């Protein structure tokens, strides 16, 4: 019987795991190597040590209503997109509200996690920790690893001849970046056009003499600000659009979305993406198109090699007098504390059953939380994983036998190992994945049941944002405030903007009611269809997503 659970890491996934353990009647002990909670969202000026944190100017890519813990909304006066300071403040509020800090041991490093000799019968783990130079060995019934995937900087220097042997300028990984001031007046080459590469290129353009952004990928750039000024994810991440993506041919849905993206600006004209490409990525950045238009950022193809002070690109062009090369090439994850027999089989998250459980273990008492790439908030996905995992530990949720889990892993696993930049292009559909885990945890909302018992709520769930509160409407862990949170989410999104209120005689609410009434037959059909033919692992995109 699982009682004592070791939680490694006190970031977003670790805090959610502590709370889920408490909800399940388990006894969590969280080990955090630093002096505070927050994980990567706790900003520090220092780049010493192995700890990774966000850069000073970072703003969330997902909005507050789509990123919160499912039973604890962000304060209504918080902006929709948040700087790191407000994210950390929210974590502190969450920890205080649910009294989580008493279960955290700070400045305690986990040195090893090993199976006990009787693991095949007990499923127990021996966890060795170090605090102020003193080592301690403890026995736990289960372990939840919540260290995330931003751990070891990925630097593919071998792919860029001359960067180590000839280039005389400065080179660094985005992990070492804190703010732009130290790059004032310099000519900077940013390698990699993910969200980080785009953000840093824009910020550097305000102080650097010139910024070059090198990419080998077709990239669609979208704005956080969507139709009528609402957050992009609240408008676009809905069960209705998810259903359409499933019903319509993938080629048609891609064409529709590419046309939508190009309605902002023509990506082919900017050298970013072509609608004819089957491989692509998407990033969120409002300022990058203007920087390209104004010439403060210059887009370049992949780097072929370096000389002492120049970068040579695959199209034969050369940029001279490069002072700094900034690699925004992602991260590798690692679990150095896990024993080799477990660590060696986790080469990426698809080595894990549903991206959580190592399937080869005799007892399912080890879970990896947050090692996922989603088209929406990772925090929401991590919390749902933690709810499912603690249900497994408590005996509420059952796993299939190891042979079936292994078969499922092998079916989904790619034939070759991928580097971090390629894994970035393999993000899973947010709704598909969270629904899949919620179904395992008994928390997936039933559209058919909602339509029959609460039509107003059903319409909001189906046509409105697929916000985390939906997964607290029914099943174990049901939250009495979930319905109200769903029906008032648009008001909370608008609240921080009401700093200068203007009269508006248009009655948008009545128009929305008519739209909902007209759409009721479609929602009924979709609810029935999905209840009969669920698609838990399906993703609507043949290519990569946000």
Coordinates of C-alpha atoms in Angstrom, one line a residue:
X1 CA 0.0 0.0 0.0
X2 CA 1.5 3.3 -1.1
X3 CA 1.6 5.9 1.7
X4 CA 4.9 7.9 1.7
X5 CA 5.7 9.6 -1.6
X6 CA 8.9 11.5 -2.5
X7 CA 8.3 14.5 -4.7
X8 CA 11.5 15.7 -6.4
X9 CA 11.3 19.4 -7.3
X10 CA 9.1 22.3 -6.1
X11 CA 8.2 24.0 -9.3
X12 CA 4.8 24.0 -10.8
X13 CA 4.7 20.2 -11.2
X14 CA 6.0 19.6 -7.8
X15 CA 3.5 21.9 -6.1
X16 CA 0.6 20.2 -7.9
X17 CA 2.0 16.8 -7.0
X18 CA 2.2 17.7 -3.3
X19 CA -1.4 18.9 -3.4
X20 CA -2.7 15.8 -5.3
X21 CA -0.9 13.5 -2.8
X22 CA -2.7 15.3 0.0
X23 CA -6.0 15.0 -1.8
X24 CA -5.5 11.3 -2.2
X25 CA -4.6 10.8 1.5
X26 CA -0.9 10.2 0.8
X27 CA 2.0 11.6 2.8
X28 CA 4.3 13.6 0.4
X29 CA 7.8 14.9 1.2
X30 CA 9.1 17.3 -1.4
X31 CA 12.9 17.8 -2.0
X32 CA 13.9 21.1 -3.5
X33 CA 17.6 21.8 -4.1
X34 CA 17.2 25.6 -4.0
X35 CA 16.0 27.8 -1.2
X36 CA 12.5 28.5 -2.7
X37 CA 9.6 27.3 -4.8
X38 CA 8.9 28.2 -8.4
X39 CA 11.4 26.2 -10.5
X40 CA 12.3 27.9 -13.7
X41 CA 9.8 30.7 -13.0
X42 CA 11.9 32.0 -10.1
X43 CA 14.1 34.5 -11.8
X44 CA 17.7 35.1 -10.6
X45 CA 20.4 37.3 -12.0
X46 CA 23.0 34.5 -11.4
X47 CA 23.8 32.0 -14.1
X48 CA 26.1 30.0 -11.9
X49 CA 25.4 26.4 -11.0
X50 CA 23.1 24.1 -12.8
X51 CA 19.8 25.8 -12.0
X52 CA 17.8 27.1 -15.0
X53 CA 15.6 30.1 -14.7
X54 CA 13.7 32.4 -17.1
X55 CA 15.2 35.6 -18.5
X56 CA 14.3 38.9 -17.0
X57 CA 11.7 40.1 -19.7
X58 CA 9.9 36.8 -20.2
X59 CA 6.1 36.8 -20.6
X60 CA 4.0 33.7 -20.6
X61 CA 2.8 32.3 -24.0
X62 CA -0.4 30.9 -22.5
X63 CA -3.0 33.1 -20.9
X64 CA -3.9 33.0 -17.2
X65 CA -7.3 31.4 -17.7
X66 CA -5.7 28.6 -19.7
X67 CA -2.7 28.1 -17.5
X68 CA -4.0 28.0 -13.9
X69 CA -4.3 25.0 -11.6
X70 CA -7.8 23.6 -12.2
X71 CA -9.2 24.5 -8.7
X72 CA -7.4 27.7 -8.1
X73 CA -7.9 30.5 -10.7
X74 CA -5.5 33.4 -11.1
X75 CA -6.6 36.6 -9.4
X76 CA -9.0 38.4 -11.7
X77 CA -6.9 41.6 -11.6
X78 CA -3.8 39.8 -12.9
X79 CA -3.0 40.5 -16.6
X80 CA -3.9 37.8 -19.1
X81 CA -0.2 37.2 -20.0
X82 CA 2.1 37.3 -17.0
X83 CA 5.7 38.2 -16.3
X84 CA 7.7 35.8 -14.2
X85 CA 7.2 37.8 -11.0
X86 CA 3.4 37.3 -11.1
X87 CA 3.7 33.6 -12.0
X88 CA 5.8 33.1 -8.9
X89 CA 3.4 35.2 -6.8
X90 CA 0.6 32.9 -8.0
X91 CA 2.6 29.8 -7.0
X92 CA 3.1 31.3 -3.5
X93 CA -0.6 32.0 -3.2
X94 CA -1.4 28.4 -4.2
X95 CA 1.1 27.0 -1.7
X96 CA -0.3 29.1 1.1
X97 CA -3.9 28.3 0.3
X98 CA -3.4 24.6 0.4
X99 CA -0.7 24.7 3.1
X100 CA 1.9 22.9 0.9
X101 CA 5.2 24.4 2.2
X102 CA 5.2 22.3 5.4
X103 CA 5.9 19.3 3.1
X104 CA 8.9 20.9 1.3
X105 CA 12.5 20.4 2.4
X106 CA 14.5 23.2 0.9
X107 CA 18.2 23.2 0.0
X108 CA 18.0 19.5 -0.2
X109 CA 19.5 17.7 -3.2
X110 CA 18.5 14.2 -4.2
X111 CA 21.6 12.2 -4.8
X112 CA 20.1 8.9 -5.8
X113 CA 16.8 7.0 -6.2
X114 CA 17.3 3.3 -6.2
X115 CA 15.0 0.2 -5.9
X116 CA 14.9 -1.5 -2.6
X117 CA 16.1 -5.1 -2.6
X118 CA 12.5 -6.3 -2.2
X119 CA 11.2 -3.9 -4.9
X120 CA 9.4 -6.7 -6.9
X121 CA 7.0 -7.2 -3.9
X122 CA 7.1 -3.8 -2.1
X123 CA 7.7 -1.4 -4.9
X124 CA 9.7 0.8 -2.5
X125 CA 12.6 3.1 -3.3
X126 CA 15.6 4.2 -1.3
X127 CA 16.1 8.0 -1.7
X128 CA 19.5 9.5 -0.6
X129 CA 19.5 13.2 -0.1
X130 CA 22.1 15.8 1.0
X131 CA 21.4 18.9 3.1
X132 CA 24.2 21.2 4.2
X133 CA 26.7 18.4 3.5
X134 CA 24.9 15.8 5.5
X135 CA 23.5 12.8 3.7
X136 CA 20.4 11.0 4.7
X137 CA 18.8 7.8 3.4
X138 CA 15.0 7.5 3.4
X139 CA 12.6 4.8 2.2
X140 CA 9.5 5.8 0.2
X141 CA 6.6 3.8 -1.2
X142 CA 6.6 5.8 -4.4
X143 CA 8.5 8.6 -6.2
X144 CA 7.2 11.5 -8.4
X145 CA 10.0 13.2 -10.4
X146 CA 9.0 16.8 -11.1
X147 CA 12.2 18.3 -12.5
X148 CA 10.7 19.1 -15.9
X149 CA 12.6 19.2 -19.2
X150 CA 14.6 22.4 -18.9
X151 CA 17.7 20.9 -17.4
X152 CA 20.8 20.5 -19.5
X153 CA 21.5 23.1 -22.3
X154 CA 21.6 21.5 -25.7
X155 CA 24.5 22.8 -27.7
X156 CA 24.9 21.1 -31.1
X157 CA 28.4 22.6 -31.7
X158 CA 29.4 19.7 -34.0
X159 CA 26.8 20.9 -36.5
X160 CA 28.6 24.2 -36.9
X161 CA 32.2 23.7 -38.1
X162 CA 34.5 26.4 -36.9
X163 CA 32.5 27.5 -33.9
X164 CA 34.9 26.0 -31.4
X165 CA 38.2 26.0 -33.3
X166 CA 38.1 29.2 -35.4
X167 CA 35.4 31.7 -34.2
X168 CA 37.0 34.3 -31.8
X169 CA 33.8 36.0 -30.6
X170 CA 31.6 35.2 -27.7
X171 CA 29.3 32.2 -27.8
X172 CA 26.6 31.3 -25.2
X173 CA 23.4 29.3 -24.7
X174 CA 20.1 31.1 -24.0
X175 CA 20.3 29.6 -20.5
X176 CA 23.0 32.2 -19.8
X177 CA 20.9 35.1 -21.1
X178 CA 19.4 37.5 -18.5
X179 CA 18.9 40.8 -20.3
X180 CA 20.0 42.7 -23.4
X181 CA 22.2 45.4 -22.0
X182 CA 25.5 43.5 -22.2
X183 CA 25.0 43.2 -25.9
X184 CA 24.6 46.9 -26.6
X185 CA 26.3 47.9 -29.9
X186 CA 27.2 44.4 -30.8
X187 CA 26.4 42.3 -33.9
X188 CA 24.6 39.2 -32.6
X189 CA 23.7 36.0 -34.4
X190 CA 20.8 34.1 -32.8
X191 CA 20.7 30.4 -33.8
X192 CA 17.2 28.8 -33.5
X193 CA 13.8 30.3 -34.0
X194 CA 11.7 28.7 -31.3
X195 CA 9.8 30.9 -28.8
X196 CA 13.0 31.8 -27.0
X197 CA 15.0 32.6 -30.1
X198 CA 12.2 34.8 -31.4
X199 CA 11.9 36.6 -28.0
X200 CA 15.6 37.2 -27.6
X201 CA 16.0 38.4 -31.2
X202 CA 13.3 41.1 -30.6
X203 CA 14.8 42.2 -27.3
X204 CA 18.3 42.3 -28.6
X205 CA 17.2 44.4 -31.6
X206 CA 16.6 47.4 -29.3
X207 CA 20.2 47.6 -28.2
X208 CA 22.4 45.6 -30.6
X209 CA 24.0 47.1 -33.7
X210 CA 22.4 44.3 -35.7
X211 CA 20.7 41.0 -35.0
X212 CA 20.7 38.0 -37.3
X213 CA 18.2 35.2 -36.7
X214 CA 19.2 31.8 -38.2
X215 CA 16.7 29.1 -38.8
X216 CA 16.4 25.9 -40.7
X217 CA 12.7 25.4 -40.1
X218 CA 9.5 26.7 -41.7
X219 CA 8.0 28.8 -38.9
X220 CA 4.5 30.3 -38.6
X221 CA 4.4 33.3 -36.2
X222 CA 1.2 34.1 -34.4
X223 CA 0.2 36.7 -31.9
X224 CA -1.0 36.3 -28.3
X225 CA -3.7 38.9 -29.3
X226 CA -6.5 37.2 -31.3
X227 CA -9.8 38.2 -32.7
X228 CA -11.4 41.2 -31.0
X229 CA -8.4 41.5 -28.7
X230 CA -9.0 38.3 -26.7
X231 CA -6.1 36.0 -25.8
X232 CA -5.2 33.6 -28.7
X233 CA -5.5 30.4 -26.7
X234 CA -8.9 31.3 -25.2
X235 CA -10.3 31.9 -28.7
X236 CA -8.7 29.0 -30.5
X237 CA -8.3 26.2 -27.9
X238 CA -11.9 24.9 -27.8
X239 CA -13.6 21.6 -28.1
X240 CA -15.6 22.9 -31.1
X241 CA -12.4 23.6 -33.1
X242 CA -10.9 20.4 -31.9
X243 CA -14.0 18.5 -33.2
X244 CA -13.8 20.3 -36.5
X245 CA -10.1 19.4 -36.8
X246 CA -11.0 15.7 -36.2
X247 CA -13.9 15.7 -38.7
X248 CA -12.3 17.6 -41.5
X249 CA -9.5 16.3 -43.8
X250 CA -6.1 17.3 -42.3
X251 CA -5.1 19.0 -45.6
X252 CA -8.1 21.2 -45.5
X253 CA -7.6 22.2 -41.8
X254 CA -4.0 23.1 -42.5
X255 CA -5.0 25.2 -45.5
X256 CA -7.6 27.1 -43.4
X257 CA -5.1 27.7 -40.6
X258 CA -2.3 28.8 -43.0
X259 CA -4.6 31.3 -44.6
X260 CA -5.6 32.6 -41.2
X261 CA -1.9 33.0 -40.2
X262 CA -1.1 34.7 -43.5
X263 CA -4.0 37.2 -43.0
X264 CA -1.8 38.9 -40.5
X265 CA 1.3 39.0 -42.8
X266 CA 2.5 36.9 -45.7
X267 CA 5.0 34.5 -44.2
X268 CA 6.5 33.6 -47.5
X269 CA 7.4 37.2 -48.2
X270 CA 9.2 37.3 -44.9
X271 CA 11.1 34.1 -45.6
X272 CA 9.5 32.4 -42.6
X273 CA 7.2 29.7 -44.0
X274 CA 5.5 28.4 -47.1
X275 CA 2.1 26.8 -47.1
X276 CA 3.4 24.1 -49.3
X277 CA 5.7 22.7 -46.6
X278 CA 4.6 19.7 -44.7
X279 CA 7.1 20.2 -41.8
X280 CA 6.8 23.4 -39.8
X281 CA 6.7 24.9 -36.3
X282 CA 4.7 27.7 -34.8
X283 CA 5.9 30.4 -32.4
X284 CA 4.2 33.2 -30.5
X285 CA 5.7 36.6 -31.1
X286 CA 3.9 39.9 -31.7
X287 CA 7.0 42.0 -32.4
X288 CA 9.1 39.8 -34.7
X289 CA 7.3 40.7 -37.9
X290 CA 7.8 44.4 -37.3
X291 CA 11.5 43.8 -36.5
X292 CA 11.9 42.0 -39.8
X293 CA 10.0 44.7 -41.6
X294 CA 12.2 47.4 -40.1
X295 CA 15.4 45.6 -40.6
X296 CA 16.4 45.5 -37.0
X297 CA 16.3 41.7 -37.2
X298 CA 17.5 39.9 -40.4
X299 CA 16.4 36.4 -41.1
X300 CA 19.0 34.0 -42.3
X301 CA 19.1 30.3 -43.3
X302 CA 20.9 27.6 -41.4
X303 CA 24.6 28.2 -40.5
X304 CA 27.0 26.2 -42.6
X305 CA 30.1 27.2 -40.6
X306 CA 32.2 29.9 -38.9
X307 CA 35.4 31.8 -39.6
X308 CA 37.3 33.9 -37.0
X309 CA 34.6 36.7 -37.1
X310 CA 32.1 35.6 -39.7
X311 CA 29.1 33.3 -40.2
X312 CA 28.7 31.4 -43.4
X313 CA 25.1 30.3 -44.3
X314 CA 23.8 27.5 -46.4
X315 CA 22.7 29.8 -49.1
X316 CA 26.3 30.9 -49.7
X317 CA 25.9 34.3 -48.0
X318 CA 28.3 35.6 -45.3
X319 CA 27.8 38.0 -42.4
X320 CA 31.0 39.6 -41.2
X321 CA 32.1 41.0 -37.9
X322 CA 29.8 38.8 -35.7
X323 CA 30.6 39.6 -32.0
X324 CA 28.2 37.1 -30.3
X325 CA 26.6 33.8 -31.2
X326 CA 23.6 33.0 -29.0
X327 CA 22.3 29.5 -29.2
X328 CA 18.6 29.2 -28.6
X329 CA 18.7 25.4 -29.3
X330 CA 16.7 24.0 -26.4
X331 CA 17.5 21.6 -23.6
X332 CA 18.2 18.0 -22.9
X333 CA 16.5 16.4 -19.9
X334 CA 18.4 14.2 -17.5
X335 CA 17.7 12.3 -14.3
X336 CA 21.2 11.6 -12.9
X337 CA 19.8 10.5 -9.5
X338 CA 17.8 7.6 -11.0
X339 CA 19.5 4.2 -10.9
X340 CA 21.0 3.2 -14.3
X341 CA 18.5 0.4 -14.9
X342 CA 15.7 2.9 -15.0
X343 CA 17.5 5.9 -16.4
X344 CA 18.9 4.1 -19.4
X345 CA 15.5 3.3 -20.9
X346 CA 14.1 6.8 -20.7
X347 CA 15.5 8.4 -23.9
X348 CA 12.5 10.7 -24.4
X349 CA 9.0 11.0 -23.0
X350 CA 7.6 8.4 -25.5
X351 CA 9.6 5.8 -23.6
X352 CA 7.0 6.2 -20.9
X353 CA 3.5 4.9 -20.7
X354 CA 1.3 7.9 -21.5
X355 CA 4.5 10.0 -21.0
X356 CA 4.4 9.3 -17.3
X357 CA 5.2 5.7 -16.2
X358 CA 8.3 3.6 -17.0
X359 CA 6.5 0.5 -18.3
X360 CA 9.2 -2.0 -17.5
X361 CA 9.0 -1.6 -13.7
X362 CA 7.6 -4.5 -11.8
X363 CA 5.6 -2.1 -9.6
X364 CA 4.2 1.3 -11.0
X365 CA 5.6 3.4 -8.1
X366 CA 7.8 5.8 -10.1
X367 CA 6.2 8.6 -12.2
X368 CA 7.8 11.4 -14.3
X369 CA 5.7 14.5 -14.1
X370 CA 5.9 17.4 -16.7
X371 CA 8.1 15.8 -19.3
X372 CA 5.7 16.8 -22.0
X373 CA 5.4 19.3 -24.9
X374 CA 1.9 20.5 -25.5
X375 CA 0.1 23.0 -27.7
X376 CA -1.2 24.5 -24.5
X377 CA -0.1 25.0 -20.9
X378 CA 2.4 22.3 -19.6
X379 CA 1.3 23.3 -16.1
X380 CA -2.2 22.1 -16.7
X381 CA -1.0 18.9 -18.3
X382 CA 1.4 18.3 -15.3
X383 CA -1.4 18.8 -12.8
X384 CA -3.6 16.3 -14.6
X385 CA -0.7 13.8 -14.7
X386 CA -0.3 14.3 -10.9
X387 CA -4.0 13.7 -10.3
X388 CA -3.9 10.4 -12.3
X389 CA -0.6 9.2 -10.7
X390 CA -1.7 9.8 -7.1
X391 CA -5.0 8.0 -8.0
X392 CA -2.9 5.0 -9.1
X393 CA -0.8 5.2 -6.0
X394 CA -3.9 5.3 -3.8
X395 CA -5.5 2.4 -5.7
X396 CA -8.4 4.3 -7.3
X397 CA -7.0 4.2 -10.8
X398 CA -5.7 1.0 -12.3
X399 CA -2.9 0.5 -14.9
X400 CA -2.8 -2.3 -17.5
X401 CA -0.2 -5.0 -17.0
X402 CA 3.4 -4.2 -17.9
X403 CA 3.2 -6.2 -21.2
X404 CA 0.3 -4.0 -22.5
X405 CA 2.0 -0.8 -21.4
X406 CA 5.2 -1.8 -23.2
X407 CA 3.2 -2.7 -26.3
X408 CA 1.5 0.8 -26.2
X409 CA 4.9 2.5 -25.8
X410 CA 6.5 0.6 -28.7
X411 CA 3.5 1.5 -30.9
X412 CA 3.9 5.2 -30.3
X413 CA 7.7 5.5 -30.0
X414 CA 9.6 6.8 -33.1
X415 CA 12.2 4.5 -34.6
X416 CA 15.1 6.9 -34.1
X417 CA 16.2 9.1 -31.3
X418 CA 15.5 12.8 -31.8
X419 CA 17.4 15.9 -30.8
X420 CA 15.7 18.6 -28.7
X421 CA 14.9 20.9 -31.6
X422 CA 13.1 18.0 -33.4
X423 CA 11.2 17.1 -30.2
X424 CA 10.0 20.7 -30.1
X425 CA 8.3 20.0 -33.4
X426 CA 6.4 17.0 -31.9
X427 CA 4.2 18.8 -29.5
X428 CA 1.0 17.0 -28.6
X429 CA -2.5 18.4 -28.9
X430 CA -3.4 20.0 -25.6
X431 CA -7.0 18.9 -25.6
X432 CA -6.2 15.4 -26.9
X433 CA -3.5 14.7 -24.3
X434 CA -5.2 16.2 -21.2
X435 CA -8.5 14.5 -22.2
X436 CA -6.6 11.2 -22.4
X437 CA -5.1 11.5 -19.0
X438 CA -8.3 12.9 -17.5
X439 CA -10.2 9.8 -18.8
X440 CA -7.6 7.6 -17.0
X441 CA -8.2 9.7 -13.8
X442 CA -12.0 9.6 -14.2
X443 CA -12.1 13.4 -14.5
X444 CA -12.9 13.9 -18.2
X445 CA -16.1 15.9 -18.7
X446 CA -19.0 14.1 -20.4
X447 CA -20.5 16.4 -23.1
X448 CA -23.6 14.2 -23.4
X449 CA -24.2 14.3 -19.6
X450 CA -23.7 18.0 -19.5
X451 CA -26.0 18.7 -22.4
X452 CA -28.8 16.7 -20.7
X453 CA -28.3 18.2 -17.2
X454 CA -26.9 21.7 -17.7
X455 CA -27.2 23.0 -21.3
X456 CA -25.8 26.4 -20.5
X457 CA -22.7 24.9 -19.0
X458 CA -22.4 22.4 -21.9
X459 CA -22.4 25.1 -24.5
X460 CA -19.7 27.1 -22.6
X461 CA -17.6 23.9 -22.3
X462 CA -18.0 23.0 -26.0
X463 CA -17.8 26.3 -27.7
X464 CA -15.8 28.2 -25.1
X465 CA -12.1 27.9 -24.0
X466 CA -11.0 24.4 -22.9
X467 CA -9.9 25.8 -19.6
X468 CA -8.6 23.7 -16.7
X469 CA -11.8 24.1 -14.7
X470 CA -13.5 21.7 -17.1
X471 CA -11.6 18.8 -15.5
X472 CA -13.1 19.6 -12.1
X473 CA -16.7 19.3 -13.1
X474 CA -17.1 15.6 -12.4
X475 CA -15.4 12.5 -11.0
X476 CA -13.0 12.3 -8.1
X477 CA -11.5 15.7 -7.3
X478 CA -14.7 17.5 -8.4
X479 CA -14.6 21.2 -7.4
X480 CA -17.8 23.0 -6.4
X481 CA -16.5 26.2 -7.9
X482 CA -15.7 24.8 -11.4
X483 CA -19.1 25.7 -13.0
X484 CA -18.9 29.3 -11.8
X485 CA -15.3 29.6 -12.9
X486 CA -16.1 28.4 -16.5
X487 CA -19.1 30.8 -16.8
X488 CA -17.1 33.8 -15.6
X489 CA -13.8 33.2 -17.3
X490 CA -14.4 35.9 -20.0
X491 CA -15.1 38.4 -17.3
X492 CA -11.8 37.6 -15.6
X493 CA -10.0 38.0 -18.9
X494 CA -11.5 41.5 -19.3
X495 CA -11.2 42.6 -15.7
X496 CA -7.5 43.8 -15.9
X497 CA -8.4 45.8 -19.0
X498 CA -11.1 47.8 -17.3
X499 CA -8.9 50.6 -16.2
X500 CA -10.8 53.1 -18.4
X501 CA -14.3 52.0 -18.9
X502 CA -16.3 53.3 -22.0
X503 CA -20.0 53.0 -22.7
X504 CA -20.9 50.4 -25.3
X505 CA -24.5 50.2 -26.4
X506 CA -24.0 47.0 -28.4
X507 CA -25.6 44.0 -26.8
X508 CA -23.0 41.3 -27.5
X509 CA -24.3 38.9 -24.9
X510 CA -27.7 38.5 -26.7
X511 CA -25.9 37.8 -29.9
X512 CA -23.8 35.1 -28.2
X513 CA -27.0 33.5 -26.8
X514 CA -28.5 33.2 -30.3
X515 CA -25.2 31.7 -31.5
X516 CA -25.3 29.1 -28.7
X517 CA -28.9 28.2 -29.4
X518 CA -28.3 27.7 -33.1
X519 CA -25.2 25.6 -32.3
X520 CA -27.0 23.3 -29.9
X521 CA -27.7 20.6 -32.4
X522 CA -24.0 20.5 -33.4
X523 CA -23.0 20.2 -29.8
X524 CA -25.4 17.4 -29.2
X525 CA -24.2 15.5 -32.2
X526 CA -20.5 16.1 -31.2
X527 CA -21.2 15.0 -27.6
X528 CA -22.8 11.8 -28.8
X529 CA -20.1 11.1 -31.4
X530 CA -17.2 11.6 -29.0
X531 CA -18.9 9.5 -26.3
X532 CA -19.3 6.6 -28.8
X533 CA -15.9 7.1 -30.6
X534 CA -13.4 8.8 -28.3
X535 CA -10.1 9.8 -29.7
X536 CA -7.8 10.0 -26.6
X537 CA -4.5 10.1 -28.4
X538 CA -5.4 11.8 -31.6
X539 CA -3.7 15.0 -32.7
X540 CA -5.3 17.2 -35.4
X541 CA -2.1 18.3 -36.9
X542 CA 0.1 16.2 -39.2
X543 CA 2.9 18.7 -38.4
X544 CA 4.1 20.5 -35.3
X545 CA 2.0 22.8 -33.1
X546 CA 2.7 25.6 -30.6

